[in-house]
Amino acid sequence: MKFNRYIKRAILGGVISMIIIFLGTVLIGKLSGYEAKILIENSIDGINTLCNTITLASATILALLLTLLGVSNKSKLKPEHYKHVLFIAKLDTIVFVAAMISFLLFNLPITDSENIPESWFTIMYYISLAVSSVLSSALIIVVLMLYNTIVSIIKIMGLGMTDHPLAIDEKKAKKD
């Protein structure tokens, strides 16, 4: 599937949000292993909450996509619309699975382990920040893509726009 301007715009929004999150990481500065261990202990509840929220949001979005398909009227929308919905569903499923796996991994009691060298906590801390920022950005991309799809449906079905790129021109279709 080719990325149209709506998908590119959604991805740009996700990338901008990821850059902002990474800038926050840079502002923290370089950490020692001990500092990273303490930061992991303090932030693990927030990361777990984030993963839970992303999991819940992505599961809800999948259910709402079924409603979106029920509202969509095949006679007025091109197959491209359904390809967009399929792409959103695929990406949302990936986000769901990644958030669930991340939640399970972040619940491992790594800070209680005596066998892990202190220097590894710095790496684990930055990995946890990277994972949480990627998951957050991916969910932002899904929501922006869903927003664009809903706006298109409103313009075509609700406002009767016939010159929309996803609308079937019924006059032209009758001539063919």
CSV table of N, CA and C in Angstrom, one decimal:
chain,number,residue,atom,x,y,z
A,1,MET,N,0.8,-1.2,0.0
A,1,MET,CA,0.0,0.0,0.0
A,1,MET,C,0.9,1.2,0.0
A,2,LYS,N,0.6,2.2,-0.9
A,2,LYS,CA,1.3,3.4,-0.9
A,2,LYS,C,0.9,4.3,0.2
A,3,PHE,N,1.8,5.0,0.8
A,3,PHE,CA,1.5,6.0,1.9
A,3,PHE,C,1.0,7.3,1.3
A,4,ASN,N,-0.2,7.6,1.5
A,4,ASN,CA,-0.8,8.8,1.1
A,4,ASN,C,-0.4,9.9,2.0
A,5,ARG,N,-0.9,11.1,1.8
A,5,ARG,CA,-0.5,12.3,2.6
A,5,ARG,C,-1.0,12.2,4.0
A,6,TYR,N,-2.1,11.5,4.2
A,6,TYR,CA,-2.7,11.3,5.6
A,6,TYR,C,-1.8,10.4,6.4
A,7,ILE,N,-1.4,9.3,5.8
A,7,ILE,CA,-0.5,8.4,6.5
A,7,ILE,C,0.8,9.0,6.8
A,8,LYS,N,1.4,9.8,5.8
A,8,LYS,CA,2.7,10.4,6.0
A,8,LYS,C,2.6,11.5,7.1
A,9,ARG,N,1.4,12.2,7.2
A,9,ARG,CA,1.2,13.2,8.2
A,9,ARG,C,1.1,12.6,9.6
A,10,ALA,N,0.4,11.4,9.7
A,10,ALA,CA,0.3,10.7,11.0
A,10,ALA,C,1.7,10.2,11.4
A,11,ILE,N,2.5,9.7,10.5
A,11,ILE,CA,3.8,9.2,10.9
A,11,ILE,C,4.7,10.4,11.3
A,12,LEU,N,4.6,11.5,10.6
A,12,LEU,CA,5.3,12.7,11.0
A,12,LEU,C,4.9,13.1,12.5
A,13,GLY,N,3.7,13.1,12.8
A,13,GLY,CA,3.2,13.4,14.1
A,13,GLY,C,3.8,12.4,15.2
A,14,GLY,N,3.9,11.1,14.8
A,14,GLY,CA,4.5,10.2,15.7
A,14,GLY,C,6.0,10.4,15.9
A,15,VAL,N,6.7,10.7,14.8
A,15,VAL,CA,8.1,11.0,14.8
A,15,VAL,C,8.4,12.2,15.7
A,16,ILE,N,7.6,13.3,15.5
A,16,ILE,CA,7.8,14.5,16.3
A,16,ILE,C,7.6,14.2,17.8
A,17,SER,N,6.6,13.4,18.1
A,17,SER,CA,6.4,13.1,19.5
A,17,SER,C,7.6,12.3,20.1
A,18,MET,N,8.1,11.4,19.3
A,18,MET,CA,9.2,10.6,19.7
A,18,MET,C,10.5,11.4,19.9
A,19,ILE,N,10.7,12.4,19.0
A,19,ILE,CA,11.8,13.3,19.2
A,19,ILE,C,11.7,14.1,20.5
A,20,ILE,N,10.5,14.6,20.8
A,20,ILE,CA,10.2,15.3,22.0
A,20,ILE,C,10.5,14.4,23.3
A,21,ILE,N,10.1,13.2,23.2
A,21,ILE,CA,10.4,12.3,24.3
A,21,ILE,C,11.9,12.0,24.5
A,22,PHE,N,12.5,11.8,23.3
A,22,PHE,CA,14.0,11.6,23.4
A,22,PHE,C,14.7,12.8,23.9
A,23,LEU,N,14.3,14.0,23.6
A,23,LEU,CA,14.9,15.2,24.1
A,23,LEU,C,14.8,15.2,25.6
A,24,GLY,N,13.7,14.8,26.2
A,24,GLY,CA,13.6,14.7,27.6
A,24,GLY,C,14.6,13.7,28.2
A,25,THR,N,14.9,12.7,27.5
A,25,THR,CA,16.0,11.7,27.9
A,25,THR,C,17.3,12.3,27.9
A,26,VAL,N,17.6,13.1,26.8
A,26,VAL,CA,18.9,13.8,26.7
A,26,VAL,C,19.1,14.8,27.8
A,27,LEU,N,18.1,15.4,28.2
A,27,LEU,CA,18.2,16.4,29.3
A,27,LEU,C,18.5,15.8,30.6
A,28,ILE,N,18.2,14.5,30.8
A,28,ILE,CA,18.5,13.8,32.1
A,28,ILE,C,20.1,13.7,32.2
A,29,GLY,N,20.7,13.6,31.1
A,29,GLY,CA,22.2,13.5,31.1
A,29,GLY,C,22.7,12.1,31.3
A,30,LYS,N,24.0,11.9,31.5
A,30,LYS,CA,24.6,10.6,31.6
A,30,LYS,C,24.4,10.2,33.1
A,31,LEU,N,24.0,8.9,33.2
A,31,LEU,CA,23.7,8.3,34.5
A,31,LEU,C,24.8,7.3,34.9
A,32,SER,N,25.0,7.1,36.2
A,32,SER,CA,25.8,6.0,36.6
A,32,SER,C,24.9,4.8,36.8
A,33,GLY,N,25.4,3.6,36.9
A,33,GLY,CA,24.6,2.4,37.1
A,33,GLY,C,23.7,2.5,38.3
A,34,TYR,N,24.2,3.1,39.4
A,34,TYR,CA,23.4,3.2,40.6
A,34,TYR,C,22.3,4.1,40.5
A,35,GLU,N,22.5,5.3,39.8
A,35,GLU,CA,21.4,6.3,39.6
A,35,GLU,C,20.4,5.7,38.7
A,36,ALA,N,20.8,4.9,37.7
A,36,ALA,CA,19.9,4.3,36.7
A,36,ALA,C,19.0,3.3,37.5
A,37,LYS,N,19.6,2.5,38.4
A,37,LYS,CA,18.9,1.5,39.1
A,37,LYS,C,17.8,2.2,39.9
A,38,ILE,N,18.1,3.3,40.6
A,38,ILE,CA,17.1,4.0,41.4
A,38,ILE,C,16.0,4.6,40.5
A,39,LEU,N,16.4,5.2,39.3
A,39,LEU,CA,15.4,5.7,38.4
A,39,LEU,C,14.5,4.6,37.9
A,40,ILE,N,15.0,3.4,37.6
A,40,ILE,CA,14.2,2.3,37.1
A,40,ILE,C,13.2,1.9,38.2
A,41,GLU,N,13.7,1.8,39.5
A,41,GLU,CA,12.8,1.5,40.6
A,41,GLU,C,11.7,2.5,40.7
A,42,ASN,N,12.0,3.8,40.5
A,42,ASN,CA,11.0,4.8,40.7
A,42,ASN,C,10.1,4.9,39.5
A,43,SER,N,10.5,4.6,38.3
A,43,SER,CA,9.7,4.8,37.1
A,43,SER,C,9.0,3.5,36.7
A,44,ILE,N,9.2,2.4,37.3
A,44,ILE,CA,8.6,1.1,36.8
A,44,ILE,C,7.1,1.1,36.9
A,45,ASP,N,6.6,1.7,37.9
A,45,ASP,CA,5.1,1.8,38.0
A,45,ASP,C,4.5,2.6,36.9
A,46,GLY,N,5.2,3.8,36.6
A,46,GLY,CA,4.7,4.6,35.5
A,46,GLY,C,4.8,3.9,34.2
A,47,ILE,N,5.9,3.2,33.9
A,47,ILE,CA,6.0,2.5,32.7
A,47,ILE,C,5.0,1.4,32.5
A,48,ASN,N,4.7,0.7,33.6
A,48,ASN,CA,3.7,-0.4,33.6
A,48,ASN,C,2.3,0.2,33.3
A,49,THR,N,2.0,1.4,33.9
A,49,THR,CA,0.8,2.1,33.7
A,49,THR,C,0.7,2.5,32.2
A,50,LEU,N,1.8,3.0,31.7
A,50,LEU,CA,1.8,3.4,30.3
A,50,LEU,C,1.5,2.2,29.4
A,51,CYS,N,2.2,1.0,29.6
A,51,CYS,CA,2.0,-0.2,28.8
A,51,CYS,C,0.5,-0.6,28.9
A,52,ASN,N,0.0,-0.6,30.1
A,52,ASN,CA,-1.4,-1.0,30.3
A,52,ASN,C,-2.4,-0.1,29.6
A,53,THR,N,-2.1,1.2,29.6
A,53,THR,CA,-2.9,2.2,28.9
A,53,THR,C,-2.9,2.0,27.4
A,54,ILE,N,-1.7,1.8,26.9
A,54,ILE,CA,-1.5,1.5,25.4
A,54,ILE,C,-2.2,0.3,25.0
A,55,THR,N,-2.1,-0.8,25.8
A,55,THR,CA,-2.7,-2.1,25.5
A,55,THR,C,-4.3,-1.9,25.5
A,56,LEU,N,-4.8,-1.2,26.5
A,56,LEU,CA,-6.2,-1.0,26.6
A,56,LEU,C,-6.7,-0.1,25.4
A,57,ALA,N,-5.9,1.0,25.1
A,57,ALA,CA,-6.3,1.9,24.0
A,57,ALA,C,-6.3,1.1,22.7
A,58,SER,N,-5.3,0.3,22.4
A,58,SER,CA,-5.2,-0.3,21.1
A,58,SER,C,-6.3,-1.4,21.0
A,59,ALA,N,-6.6,-2.1,22.1
A,59,ALA,CA,-7.7,-3.1,22.0
A,59,ALA,C,-9.0,-2.4,21.8
A,60,THR,N,-9.2,-1.2,22.4
A,60,THR,CA,-10.4,-0.5,22.2
A,60,THR,C,-10.5,0.0,20.7
A,61,ILE,N,-9.4,0.5,20.2
A,61,ILE,CA,-9.4,1.0,18.8
A,61,ILE,C,-9.7,-0.2,17.8
A,62,LEU,N,-9.2,-1.4,18.1
A,62,LEU,CA,-9.6,-2.5,17.2
A,62,LEU,C,-11.1,-2.7,17.3
A,63,ALA,N,-11.7,-2.7,18.4
A,63,ALA,CA,-13.2,-2.9,18.5
A,63,ALA,C,-13.9,-1.7,17.8
A,64,LEU,N,-13.4,-0.5,17.9
A,64,LEU,CA,-14.0,0.6,17.3
A,64,LEU,C,-13.9,0.6,15.8
A,65,LEU,N,-12.8,-0.1,15.3
A,65,LEU,CA,-12.7,-0.2,13.8
A,65,LEU,C,-13.8,-1.1,13.2
A,66,LEU,N,-14.3,-2.0,14.0
A,66,LEU,CA,-15.5,-2.8,13.6
A,66,LEU,C,-16.7,-1.9,13.4
A,67,THR,N,-16.9,-1.0,14.3
A,67,THR,CA,-18.0,0.0,14.3
A,67,THR,C,-17.8,0.9,13.0
A,68,LEU,N,-16.6,1.3,12.8
A,68,LEU,CA,-16.2,2.2,11.7
A,68,LEU,C,-16.6,1.4,10.4
A,69,LEU,N,-16.3,0.1,10.3
A,69,LEU,CA,-16.7,-0.6,9.1
A,69,LEU,C,-18.2,-0.7,8.9
A,70,GLY,N,-18.9,-0.8,10.1
A,70,GLY,CA,-20.4,-0.9,10.0
A,70,GLY,C,-21.0,0.4,9.5
A,71,VAL,N,-20.3,1.5,9.8
A,71,VAL,CA,-20.8,2.9,9.4
A,71,VAL,C,-20.5,3.1,8.0
A,72,SER,N,-19.3,2.6,7.5
A,72,SER,CA,-18.9,2.8,6.2
A,72,SER,C,-19.9,2.2,5.2
A,73,ASN,N,-20.2,2.9,4.2
A,73,ASN,CA,-21.1,2.4,3.1
A,73,ASN,C,-20.3,2.1,1.9
A,74,LYS,N,-20.2,0.8,1.5
A,74,LYS,CA,-19.4,0.5,0.3
A,74,LYS,C,-19.7,1.2,-1.0
A,75,SER,N,-21.0,1.5,-1.1
A,75,SER,CA,-21.4,2.2,-2.4
A,75,SER,C,-20.8,3.6,-2.5
A,76,LYS,N,-20.3,4.2,-1.5
A,76,LYS,CA,-19.8,5.6,-1.6
A,76,LYS,C,-18.3,5.7,-1.4
A,77,LEU,N,-17.7,4.6,-0.9
A,77,LEU,CA,-16.3,4.7,-0.6
A,77,LEU,C,-15.5,3.7,-1.5
A,78,LYS,N,-14.3,4.2,-1.9
A,78,LYS,CA,-13.4,3.4,-2.8
A,78,LYS,C,-12.8,2.3,-1.9
A,79,PRO,N,-12.3,1.2,-2.6
A,79,PRO,CA,-11.6,0.2,-1.9
A,79,PRO,C,-10.3,0.7,-1.1
A,80,GLU,N,-9.8,1.8,-1.5
A,80,GLU,CA,-8.7,2.4,-0.8
A,80,GLU,C,-9.0,2.7,0.6
A,81,HIS,N,-10.2,3.1,0.9
A,81,HIS,CA,-10.7,3.4,2.3
A,81,HIS,C,-10.5,2.1,3.1
A,82,TYR,N,-10.9,1.0,2.6
A,82,TYR,CA,-10.8,-0.2,3.4
A,82,TYR,C,-9.4,-0.7,3.5
A,83,LYS,N,-8.6,-0.3,2.6
A,83,LYS,CA,-7.1,-0.6,2.7
A,83,LYS,C,-6.5,0.2,3.9
A,84,HIS,N,-7.0,1.4,4.0
A,84,HIS,CA,-6.5,2.3,5.1
A,84,HIS,C,-7.0,1.7,6.4
A,85,VAL,N,-8.2,1.3,6.5
A,85,VAL,CA,-8.7,0.7,7.8
A,85,VAL,C,-7.9,-0.6,8.1
A,86,LEU,N,-7.6,-1.4,7.1
A,86,LEU,CA,-6.9,-2.6,7.3
A,86,LEU,C,-5.4,-2.3,7.8
A,87,PHE,N,-4.8,-1.2,7.2
A,87,PHE,CA,-3.5,-0.8,7.6
A,87,PHE,C,-3.5,-0.3,9.1
A,88,ILE,N,-4.6,0.4,9.5
A,88,ILE,CA,-4.7,0.9,10.8
A,88,ILE,C,-4.8,-0.3,11.8
A,89,ALA,N,-5.6,-1.3,11.4
A,89,ALA,CA,-5.8,-2.5,12.2
A,89,ALA,C,-4.5,-3.3,12.4
A,90,LYS,N,-3.8,-3.4,11.3
A,90,LYS,CA,-2.5,-4.1,11.4
A,90,LYS,C,-1.5,-3.4,12.3
A,91,LEU,N,-1.4,-2.1,12.1
A,91,LEU,CA,-0.5,-1.3,13.0
A,91,LEU,C,-0.9,-1.3,14.4
A,92,ASP,N,-2.2,-1.2,14.6
A,92,ASP,CA,-2.8,-1.2,16.0
A,92,ASP,C,-2.5,-2.6,16.7
A,93,THR,N,-2.6,-3.6,15.9
A,93,THR,CA,-2.4,-5.0,16.5
A,93,THR,C,-0.9,-5.1,16.9
A,94,ILE,N,0.0,-4.6,16.1
A,94,ILE,CA,1.4,-4.6,16.4
A,94,ILE,C,1.7,-3.8,17.7
A,95,VAL,N,1.0,-2.6,17.8
A,95,VAL,CA,1.2,-1.8,19.0
A,95,VAL,C,0.7,-2.6,20.2
A,96,PHE,N,-0.5,-3.2,20.1
A,96,PHE,CA,-1.1,-4.0,21.2
A,96,PHE,C,-0.1,-5.1,21.6
A,97,VAL,N,0.4,-5.9,20.7
A,97,VAL,CA,1.3,-7.0,21.1
A,97,VAL,C,2.6,-6.5,21.7
A,98,ALA,N,3.2,-5.4,21.1
A,98,ALA,CA,4.4,-4.8,21.6
A,98,ALA,C,4.2,-4.3,23.0
A,99,ALA,N,3.1,-3.6,23.3
A,99,ALA,CA,2.8,-3.1,24.6
A,99,ALA,C,2.6,-4.2,25.6
A,100,MET,N,1.9,-5.3,25.2
A,100,MET,CA,1.7,-6.4,26.1
A,100,MET,C,3.1,-7.1,26.5
A,101,ILE,N,3.9,-7.3,25.5
A,101,ILE,CA,5.2,-7.9,25.7
A,101,ILE,C,6.1,-7.0,26.6
A,102,SER,N,6.0,-5.7,26.3
A,102,SER,CA,6.8,-4.8,27.1
A,102,SER,C,6.3,-4.8,28.6
A,103,PHE,N,5.0,-4.8,28.8
A,103,PHE,CA,4.5,-4.9,30.1
A,103,PHE,C,5.0,-6.1,30.9
A,104,LEU,N,5.0,-7.2,30.2
A,104,LEU,CA,5.5,-8.4,30.8
A,104,LEU,C,7.0,-8.4,31.1
A,105,LEU,N,7.8,-7.8,30.2
A,105,LEU,CA,9.2,-7.7,30.5
A,105,LEU,C,9.5,-6.7,31.6
A,106,PHE,N,8.8,-5.6,31.6
A,106,PHE,CA,9.0,-4.6,32.6
A,106,PHE,C,8.6,-5.0,34.0
A,107,ASN,N,7.9,-6.1,34.1
A,107,ASN,CA,7.5,-6.6,35.4
A,107,ASN,C,8.5,-7.6,36.0
A,108,LEU,N,9.5,-7.9,35.2
A,108,LEU,CA,10.6,-8.8,35.8
A,108,LEU,C,11.3,-8.0,36.9
A,109,PRO,N,11.6,-8.6,38.0
A,109,PRO,CA,12.2,-7.9,39.1
A,109,PRO,C,13.7,-7.7,38.9
A,110,ILE,N,14.1,-7.0,37.9
A,110,ILE,CA,15.6,-6.9,37.6
A,110,ILE,C,16.3,-6.1,38.7
A,111,THR,N,15.7,-5.1,39.3
A,111,THR,CA,16.4,-4.3,40.3
A,111,THR,C,16.6,-5.1,41.6
A,112,ASP,N,15.9,-6.2,41.8
A,112,ASP,CA,16.1,-7.0,43.0
A,112,ASP,C,17.3,-8.0,42.8
A,113,SER,N,17.7,-8.2,41.6
A,113,SER,CA,18.7,-9.2,41.3
A,113,SER,C,20.1,-8.7,41.7
A,114,GLU,N,20.8,-9.6,42.3
A,114,GLU,CA,22.2,-9.3,42.8
A,114,GLU,C,23.2,-9.6,41.7
A,115,ASN,N,22.8,-10.4,40.7
A,115,ASN,CA,23.8,-10.9,39.7
A,115,ASN,C,24.0,-9.9,38.5
A,116,ILE,N,23.2,-8.9,38.5
A,116,ILE,CA,23.3,-8.0,37.3
A,116,ILE,C,24.3,-6.9,37.7
A,117,PRO,N,25.3,-6.7,36.8
A,117,PRO,CA,26.3,-5.6,37.1
A,117,PRO,C,25.6,-4.2,37.1
A,118,GLU,N,26.1,-3.3,37.9
A,118,GLU,CA,25.5,-1.9,38.0
A,118,GLU,C,25.5,-1.2,36.6
A,119,SER,N,26.5,-1.5,35.8
A,119,SER,CA,26.6,-0.8,34.6
A,119,SER,C,25.5,-1.1,33.6
A,120,TRP,N,24.9,-2.3,33.8
A,120,TRP,CA,23.8,-2.7,32.9
A,120,TRP,C,22.5,-2.0,33.2
A,121,PHE,N,22.4,-1.4,34.4
A,121,PHE,CA,21.2,-0.7,34.8
A,121,PHE,C,21.0,0.6,33.9
A,122,THR,N,22.1,1.2,33.6
A,122,THR,CA,22.1,2.3,32.7
A,122,THR,C,21.5,2.0,31.3
A,123,ILE,N,22.0,0.9,30.8
A,123,ILE,CA,21.5,0.4,29.5
A,123,ILE,C,20.0,0.0,29.6
A,124,MET,N,19.7,-0.7,30.7
A,124,MET,CA,18.2,-1.1,30.8
A,124,MET,C,17.3,0.2,31.0
A,125,TYR,N,17.9,1.2,31.7
A,125,TYR,CA,17.1,2.4,31.8
A,125,TYR,C,16.8,3.1,30.5
A,126,TYR,N,17.8,3.2,29.7
A,126,TYR,CA,17.7,3.8,28.4
A,126,TYR,C,16.8,3.0,27.4
A,127,ILE,N,16.9,1.7,27.6
A,127,ILE,CA,16.1,0.8,26.8
A,127,ILE,C,14.6,1.0,27.2
A,128,SER,N,14.4,1.1,28.5
A,128,SER,CA,13.0,1.3,28.9
A,128,SER,C,12.4,2.6,28.4
A,129,LEU,N,13.3,3.7,28.4
A,129,LEU,CA,12.8,4.9,27.9
A,129,LEU,C,12.5,4.9,26.4
A,130,ALA,N,13.4,4.2,25.7
A,130,ALA,CA,13.2,4.0,24.2
A,130,ALA,C,12.0,3.2,23.9
A,131,VAL,N,11.8,2.1,24.6
A,131,VAL,CA,10.6,1.3,24.4
A,131,VAL,C,9.3,2.1,24.7
A,132,SER,N,9.3,2.8,25.8
A,132,SER,CA,8.1,3.6,26.1
A,132,SER,C,7.8,4.7,25.1
A,133,SER,N,8.9,5.3,24.6
A,133,SER,CA,8.7,6.4,23.7
A,133,SER,C,8.2,5.9,22.3
A,134,VAL,N,8.8,4.7,21.9
A,134,VAL,CA,8.3,4.1,20.6
A,134,VAL,C,6.9,3.7,20.7
A,135,LEU,N,6.5,3.0,21.8
A,135,LEU,CA,5.1,2.6,22.0
A,135,LEU,C,4.2,3.8,22.0
A,136,SER,N,4.5,4.9,22.7
A,136,SER,CA,3.7,6.1,22.8
A,136,SER,C,3.6,6.7,21.4
A,137,SER,N,4.7,6.8,20.7
A,137,SER,CA,4.6,7.4,19.3
A,137,SER,C,3.8,6.5,18.4
A,138,ALA,N,3.9,5.2,18.5
A,138,ALA,CA,3.2,4.3,17.6
A,138,ALA,C,1.7,4.5,17.9
A,139,LEU,N,1.3,4.6,19.1
A,139,LEU,CA,-0.1,4.8,19.4
A,139,LEU,C,-0.6,6.2,18.9
A,140,ILE,N,0.2,7.2,19.0
A,140,ILE,CA,-0.1,8.5,18.4
A,140,ILE,C,-0.3,8.4,16.9
A,141,ILE,N,0.5,7.6,16.2
A,141,ILE,CA,0.4,7.4,14.8
A,141,ILE,C,-1.0,6.7,14.5
A,142,VAL,N,-1.3,5.7,15.2
A,142,VAL,CA,-2.6,5.0,15.0
A,142,VAL,C,-3.8,5.9,15.2
A,143,VAL,N,-3.7,6.7,16.3
A,143,VAL,CA,-4.8,7.6,16.5
A,143,VAL,C,-4.9,8.7,15.5
A,144,LEU,N,-3.8,9.2,15.0
A,144,LEU,CA,-3.9,10.2,13.9
A,144,LEU,C,-4.4,9.6,12.6
A,145,MET,N,-4.0,8.4,12.3
A,145,MET,CA,-4.5,7.7,11.1
A,145,MET,C,-6.0,7.5,11.2
A,146,LEU,N,-6.5,7.1,12.4
A,146,LEU,CA,-7.9,6.8,12.6
A,146,LEU,C,-8.6,8.2,12.5
A,147,TYR,N,-8.1,9.2,13.0
A,147,TYR,CA,-8.7,10.5,12.9
A,147,TYR,C,-8.9,10.9,11.5
A,148,ASN,N,-7.8,10.7,10.6
A,148,ASN,CA,-7.9,11.1,9.2
A,148,ASN,C,-9.0,10.2,8.5
A,149,THR,N,-9.1,9.0,8.9
A,149,THR,CA,-10.1,8.1,8.3
A,149,THR,C,-11.5,8.6,8.7
A,150,ILE,N,-11.7,8.9,9.9
A,150,ILE,CA,-13.0,9.4,10.4
A,150,ILE,C,-13.4,10.7,9.7
A,151,VAL,N,-12.4,11.6,9.6
A,151,VAL,CA,-12.7,12.9,8.9
A,151,VAL,C,-13.1,12.6,7.4
A,152,SER,N,-12.5,11.7,6.8
A,152,SER,CA,-12.8,11.3,5.4
A,152,SER,C,-14.3,10.8,5.3
A,153,ILE,N,-14.6,9.9,6.2
A,153,ILE,CA,-16.0,9.4,6.2
A,153,ILE,C,-17.0,10.5,6.5
A,154,ILE,N,-16.7,11.4,7.4
A,154,ILE,CA,-17.6,12.5,7.7
A,154,ILE,C,-17.8,13.4,6.4
A,155,LYS,N,-16.7,13.7,5.8
A,155,LYS,CA,-16.7,14.5,4.6
A,155,LYS,C,-17.6,13.9,3.5
A,156,ILE,N,-17.4,12.6,3.3
A,156,ILE,CA,-18.0,11.9,2.2
A,156,ILE,C,-19.5,11.6,2.5
A,157,MET,N,-19.7,10.9,3.6
A,157,MET,CA,-21.1,10.5,3.9
A,157,MET,C,-21.9,11.6,4.6
A,158,GLY,N,-21.3,12.3,5.5
A,158,GLY,CA,-22.1,13.3,6.3
A,158,GLY,C,-22.3,14.6,5.5
A,159,LEU,N,-21.2,15.0,4.9
A,159,LEU,CA,-21.3,16.3,4.2
A,159,LEU,C,-21.5,16.2,2.7
A,160,GLY,N,-21.5,15.0,2.2
A,160,GLY,CA,-21.9,14.7,0.8
A,160,GLY,C,-20.8,15.1,-0.2
A,161,MET,N,-19.5,15.2,0.2
A,161,MET,CA,-18.4,15.6,-0.6
A,161,MET,C,-18.2,14.5,-1.7
A,162,THR,N,-18.3,14.9,-3.0
A,162,THR,CA,-18.1,13.9,-4.0
A,162,THR,C,-16.8,14.0,-4.7
A,163,ASP,N,-16.0,15.0,-4.4
A,163,ASP,CA,-14.7,15.2,-5.1
A,163,ASP,C,-13.6,14.7,-4.1
A,164,HIS,N,-13.9,14.0,-3.1
A,164,HIS,CA,-12.9,13.5,-2.1
A,164,HIS,C,-12.2,12.3,-2.8
A,165,PRO,N,-10.9,12.2,-2.5
A,165,PRO,CA,-10.1,11.1,-3.2
A,165,PRO,C,-10.6,9.7,-2.8
A,166,LEU,N,-11.3,9.5,-1.7
A,166,LEU,CA,-11.8,8.2,-1.3
A,166,LEU,C,-13.3,8.0,-1.7
A,167,ALA,N,-13.9,9.0,-2.3
A,167,ALA,CA,-15.3,8.9,-2.7
A,167,ALA,C,-15.5,8.4,-4.1
A,168,ILE,N,-16.4,7.5,-4.2
A,168,ILE,CA,-16.8,7.0,-5.6
A,168,ILE,C,-17.7,8.0,-6.2
A,169,ASP,N,-17.3,8.4,-7.4
A,169,ASP,CA,-18.1,9.4,-8.2
A,169,ASP,C,-19.2,8.6,-8.9
A,170,GLU,N,-20.4,8.6,-8.3
A,170,GLU,CA,-21.5,7.8,-8.8
A,170,GLU,C,-21.9,8.1,-10.3
A,171,LYS,N,-21.7,9.4,-10.7
A,171,LYS,CA,-22.1,9.8,-12.0
A,171,LYS,C,-21.1,9.2,-13.0
A,172,LYS,N,-19.8,9.2,-12.6
A,172,LYS,CA,-18.8,8.7,-13.4
A,172,LYS,C,-18.9,7.1,-13.5
A,173,ALA,N,-19.3,6.5,-12.4
A,173,ALA,CA,-19.4,5.1,-12.3
A,173,ALA,C,-20.6,4.6,-13.2
A,174,LYS,N,-21.7,5.4,-13.3
A,174,LYS,CA,-22.8,5.0,-14.2
A,174,LYS,C,-22.5,5.1,-15.6
A,175,LYS,N,-21.6,6.0,-16.0
A,175,LYS,CA,-21.2,6.2,-17.4
A,175,LYS,C,-20.4,5.0,-17.9
A,176,ASP,N,-19.6,4.4,-16.9
A,176,ASP,CA,-18.7,3.3,-17.3
A,176,ASP,C,-19.5,2.0,-17.3
